[in-house]
Amino acid sequence: KEAALKNLQTEKRDSLLKRKRRNQIQGWYRVECLCCSIDLRLVARVLAMPIVSTKQLKWCQDVLANIHFDGSQVKRSRLGLLFPCPGSDQER
């Protein structure tokens, strides 16, 4: 009976760990989808402006290049700035 009780406790613990990992992955995916939708909205707003500079177009291209659709999942290849900094135009 002790072995059966220990087995049940182990199964319960493993089940809780699996559920916790699944929830963490789902939470990460929700954040990833939110960030992608924010990126897409920003690009849409920039492109809807009456005058768009070449730097803004390059930024939009970079943002869109970092979003990948892999089957039914959305992935971002790298995390960049939401907005380009005004001082970042200068060459270093």
Coordinates of N, CA and C in Angstrom, one line a residue:
K1 N 0.8 -1.2 0.0 CA 0.0 0.0 0.0 C 0.9 1.3 0.0
E2 N 2.0 1.2 0.7 CA 2.9 2.3 0.7 C 3.4 2.6 -0.7
A3 N 3.8 1.6 -1.4 CA 4.3 1.8 -2.8 C 3.2 2.4 -3.7
A4 N 1.9 1.9 -3.5 CA 0.8 2.4 -4.3 C 0.6 3.9 -4.0
L5 N 0.7 4.3 -2.7 CA 0.5 5.6 -2.3 C 1.6 6.5 -2.9
K6 N 2.9 6.0 -2.8 CA 4.0 6.7 -3.3 C 3.8 6.9 -4.9
N7 N 3.4 5.9 -5.5 CA 3.1 5.9 -7.0 C 2.1 7.0 -7.3
L8 N 1.0 7.0 -6.5 CA -0.1 8.0 -6.8 C 0.5 9.4 -6.5
Q9 N 1.3 9.6 -5.5 CA 1.8 10.9 -5.2 C 2.8 11.4 -6.4
T10 N 3.5 10.4 -6.9 CA 4.5 10.8 -8.0 C 3.7 11.1 -9.2
E11 N 2.6 10.4 -9.5 CA 1.8 10.7 -10.7 C 1.1 12.0 -10.6
K12 N 0.6 12.4 -9.4 CA 0.0 13.6 -9.1 C 1.0 14.8 -9.3
R13 N 2.2 14.6 -8.8 CA 3.2 15.6 -8.9 C 3.6 15.8 -10.3
D14 N 3.8 14.7 -11.1 CA 4.2 14.8 -12.5 C 3.1 15.5 -13.3
S15 N 1.8 15.2 -13.0 CA 0.7 15.8 -13.7 C 0.7 17.3 -13.4
L16 N 0.9 17.7 -12.2 CA 1.0 19.1 -11.8 C 2.1 19.8 -12.5
L17 N 3.3 19.2 -12.6 CA 4.4 19.8 -13.3 C 4.2 20.0 -14.8
K18 N 3.5 18.9 -15.4 CA 3.2 19.0 -16.8 C 2.2 20.2 -17.1
R19 N 1.2 20.3 -16.2 CA 0.2 21.3 -16.4 C 0.9 22.7 -16.2
K20 N 1.8 22.8 -15.3 CA 2.5 24.1 -15.0 C 3.3 24.5 -16.2
R21 N 4.0 23.5 -16.8 CA 4.9 23.8 -18.0 C 4.0 24.2 -19.2
R22 N 2.8 23.5 -19.3 CA 1.9 23.8 -20.4 C 1.4 25.2 -20.3
N23 N 1.0 25.6 -19.1 CA 0.5 27.0 -18.8 C 1.6 28.0 -19.1
Q24 N 2.9 27.7 -18.7 CA 4.0 28.6 -19.0 C 4.2 28.8 -20.5
I25 N 4.1 27.7 -21.3 CA 4.3 27.8 -22.7 C 3.1 28.6 -23.3
Q26 N 1.9 28.4 -22.9 CA 0.7 29.1 -23.4 C 0.8 30.6 -23.0
G27 N 1.3 30.9 -21.8 CA 1.5 32.3 -21.5 C 2.5 33.0 -22.3
W28 N 3.6 32.3 -22.6 CA 4.7 32.8 -23.5 C 4.1 33.0 -24.9
Y29 N 3.3 32.1 -25.4 CA 2.8 32.3 -26.7 C 1.8 33.4 -26.8
R30 N 1.0 33.6 -25.7 CA 0.1 34.8 -25.7 C 0.9 36.1 -25.8
V31 N 2.0 36.2 -25.0 CA 2.8 37.4 -25.1 C 3.4 37.6 -26.5
E32 N 3.9 36.5 -27.1 CA 4.5 36.5 -28.4 C 3.4 37.0 -29.4
C33 N 2.2 36.5 -29.3 CA 1.1 37.0 -30.2 C 0.8 38.5 -30.0
L34 N 0.8 38.9 -28.7 CA 0.5 40.3 -28.4 C 1.6 41.2 -29.0
C35 N 2.9 40.8 -28.8 CA 4.0 41.6 -29.4 C 3.9 41.7 -30.9
C36 N 3.6 40.6 -31.6 CA 3.5 40.6 -33.0 C 2.3 41.5 -33.5
S37 N 1.2 41.4 -32.8 CA 0.1 42.3 -33.2 C 0.4 43.8 -33.0
I38 N 1.2 44.1 -31.9 CA 1.6 45.5 -31.7 C 2.5 45.9 -32.8
D39 N 3.5 45.0 -33.2 CA 4.4 45.3 -34.3 C 3.6 45.6 -35.6
L40 N 2.6 44.8 -35.9 CA 1.8 44.9 -37.1 C 1.0 46.2 -37.1
R41 N 0.5 46.6 -35.9 CA -0.3 47.8 -35.8 C 0.6 49.0 -36.0
L42 N 1.8 49.0 -35.4 CA 2.7 50.1 -35.6 C 3.1 50.3 -37.1
V43 N 3.4 49.2 -37.7 CA 3.8 49.2 -39.2 C 2.6 49.8 -40.0
A44 N 1.4 49.4 -39.7 CA 0.2 49.9 -40.4 C 0.1 51.4 -40.2
R45 N 0.3 51.8 -39.0 CA 0.2 53.3 -38.7 C 1.3 54.1 -39.4
V46 N 2.5 53.5 -39.4 CA 3.5 54.2 -40.1 C 3.2 54.3 -41.6
L47 N 2.8 53.2 -42.2 CA 2.5 53.2 -43.6 C 1.3 54.0 -44.0
A48 N 0.4 54.3 -43.0 CA -0.8 55.1 -43.2 C -0.5 56.6 -43.2
M49 N 0.7 57.0 -42.7 CA 1.1 58.4 -42.6 C 1.1 59.0 -44.0
P50 N 0.8 60.3 -44.2 CA 0.8 60.9 -45.5 C 2.2 61.0 -46.1
I51 N 3.2 61.2 -45.3 CA 4.6 61.3 -45.8 C 5.4 60.3 -45.0
V52 N 6.1 59.4 -45.7 CA 6.9 58.3 -45.1 C 8.3 58.4 -45.6
S53 N 9.3 58.5 -44.7 CA 10.7 58.6 -45.1 C 11.2 57.2 -45.5
T54 N 12.4 57.2 -46.1 CA 13.0 55.9 -46.4 C 13.5 55.2 -45.1
K55 N 13.9 55.9 -44.1 CA 14.2 55.3 -42.8 C 13.0 54.6 -42.2
Q56 N 11.9 55.3 -42.3 CA 10.7 54.6 -41.7 C 10.3 53.4 -42.5
L57 N 10.4 53.5 -43.8 CA 10.2 52.3 -44.7 C 11.1 51.1 -44.3
K58 N 12.4 51.5 -44.1 CA 13.4 50.4 -43.8 C 13.0 49.8 -42.4
W59 N 12.6 50.7 -41.5 CA 12.2 50.2 -40.1 C 11.0 49.2 -40.3
C60 N 10.0 49.6 -41.1 CA 8.9 48.7 -41.3 C 9.3 47.4 -41.9
Q61 N 10.2 47.5 -42.9 CA 10.7 46.2 -43.5 C 11.4 45.3 -42.5
D62 N 12.2 45.9 -41.6 CA 12.9 45.2 -40.6 C 11.9 44.5 -39.7
V63 N 10.9 45.3 -39.2 CA 9.9 44.7 -38.3 C 9.2 43.5 -38.9
L64 N 8.8 43.7 -40.2 CA 8.0 42.7 -40.9 C 8.9 41.4 -41.2
A65 N 10.2 41.7 -41.4 CA 11.1 40.6 -41.6 C 11.3 39.7 -40.4
N66 N 11.1 40.3 -39.2 CA 11.3 39.5 -38.0 C 10.1 38.7 -37.5
I67 N 9.0 38.8 -38.2 CA 7.8 38.1 -37.9 C 7.7 36.9 -38.9
H68 N 7.6 35.7 -38.3 CA 7.5 34.5 -39.2 C 6.2 33.7 -38.7
F69 N 5.5 33.1 -39.7 CA 4.4 32.3 -39.5 C 4.8 30.9 -39.8
D70 N 4.9 30.0 -38.7 CA 5.3 28.7 -38.9 C 4.1 27.8 -38.6
G71 N 3.4 27.4 -39.7 CA 2.2 26.6 -39.5 C 1.1 27.5 -38.9
S72 N 0.7 27.1 -37.7 CA -0.3 27.9 -37.0 C 0.3 28.7 -35.9
Q73 N 1.6 28.8 -35.8 CA 2.2 29.6 -34.8 C 2.9 30.8 -35.4
V74 N 3.0 31.8 -34.5 CA 3.7 33.1 -34.9 C 5.0 33.1 -34.1
K75 N 6.1 33.5 -34.8 CA 7.4 33.6 -34.1 C 8.1 34.8 -34.5
R76 N 8.8 35.4 -33.6 CA 9.6 36.6 -33.9 C 11.0 36.2 -33.8
S77 N 11.8 36.6 -34.8 CA 13.2 36.1 -34.8 C 14.1 36.8 -33.9
R78 N 13.8 38.1 -33.7 CA 14.6 38.9 -32.7 C 13.8 40.0 -32.1
L79 N 14.1 40.4 -30.9 CA 13.4 41.5 -30.3 C 14.1 42.8 -30.6
G80 N 13.5 43.7 -31.3 CA 14.1 45.0 -31.6 C 13.3 46.0 -30.8
L81 N 13.7 47.3 -31.1 CA 13.0 48.4 -30.5 C 11.6 48.6 -31.1
L82 N 10.6 49.0 -30.3 CA 9.3 49.2 -30.8 C 9.4 50.4 -31.7
F83 N 10.1 51.5 -31.3 CA 10.3 52.7 -32.1 C 11.8 52.9 -32.2
P84 N 12.2 53.3 -33.4 CA 13.6 53.7 -33.5 C 13.9 55.0 -32.8
C85 N 15.0 55.0 -32.1 CA 15.4 56.2 -31.3 C 15.8 57.3 -32.2
P86 N 15.5 58.6 -31.9 CA 15.9 59.7 -32.7 C 17.4 59.8 -32.9
G87 N 18.2 59.4 -31.9 CA 19.6 59.5 -32.0 C 20.2 58.3 -32.6
S88 N 19.5 57.3 -33.0 CA 20.0 56.0 -33.5 C 20.3 56.2 -35.0
D89 N 20.0 57.3 -35.6 CA 20.2 57.5 -37.1 C 21.7 57.6 -37.4
Q90 N 22.5 58.1 -36.4 CA 23.9 58.4 -36.6 C 24.7 57.1 -36.7
E91 N 25.7 57.1 -37.6 CA 26.6 56.0 -37.8 C 27.6 56.0 -36.6
R92 N 27.9 54.8 -36.2 CA 28.8 54.7 -35.0 C 30.2 54.2 -35.5

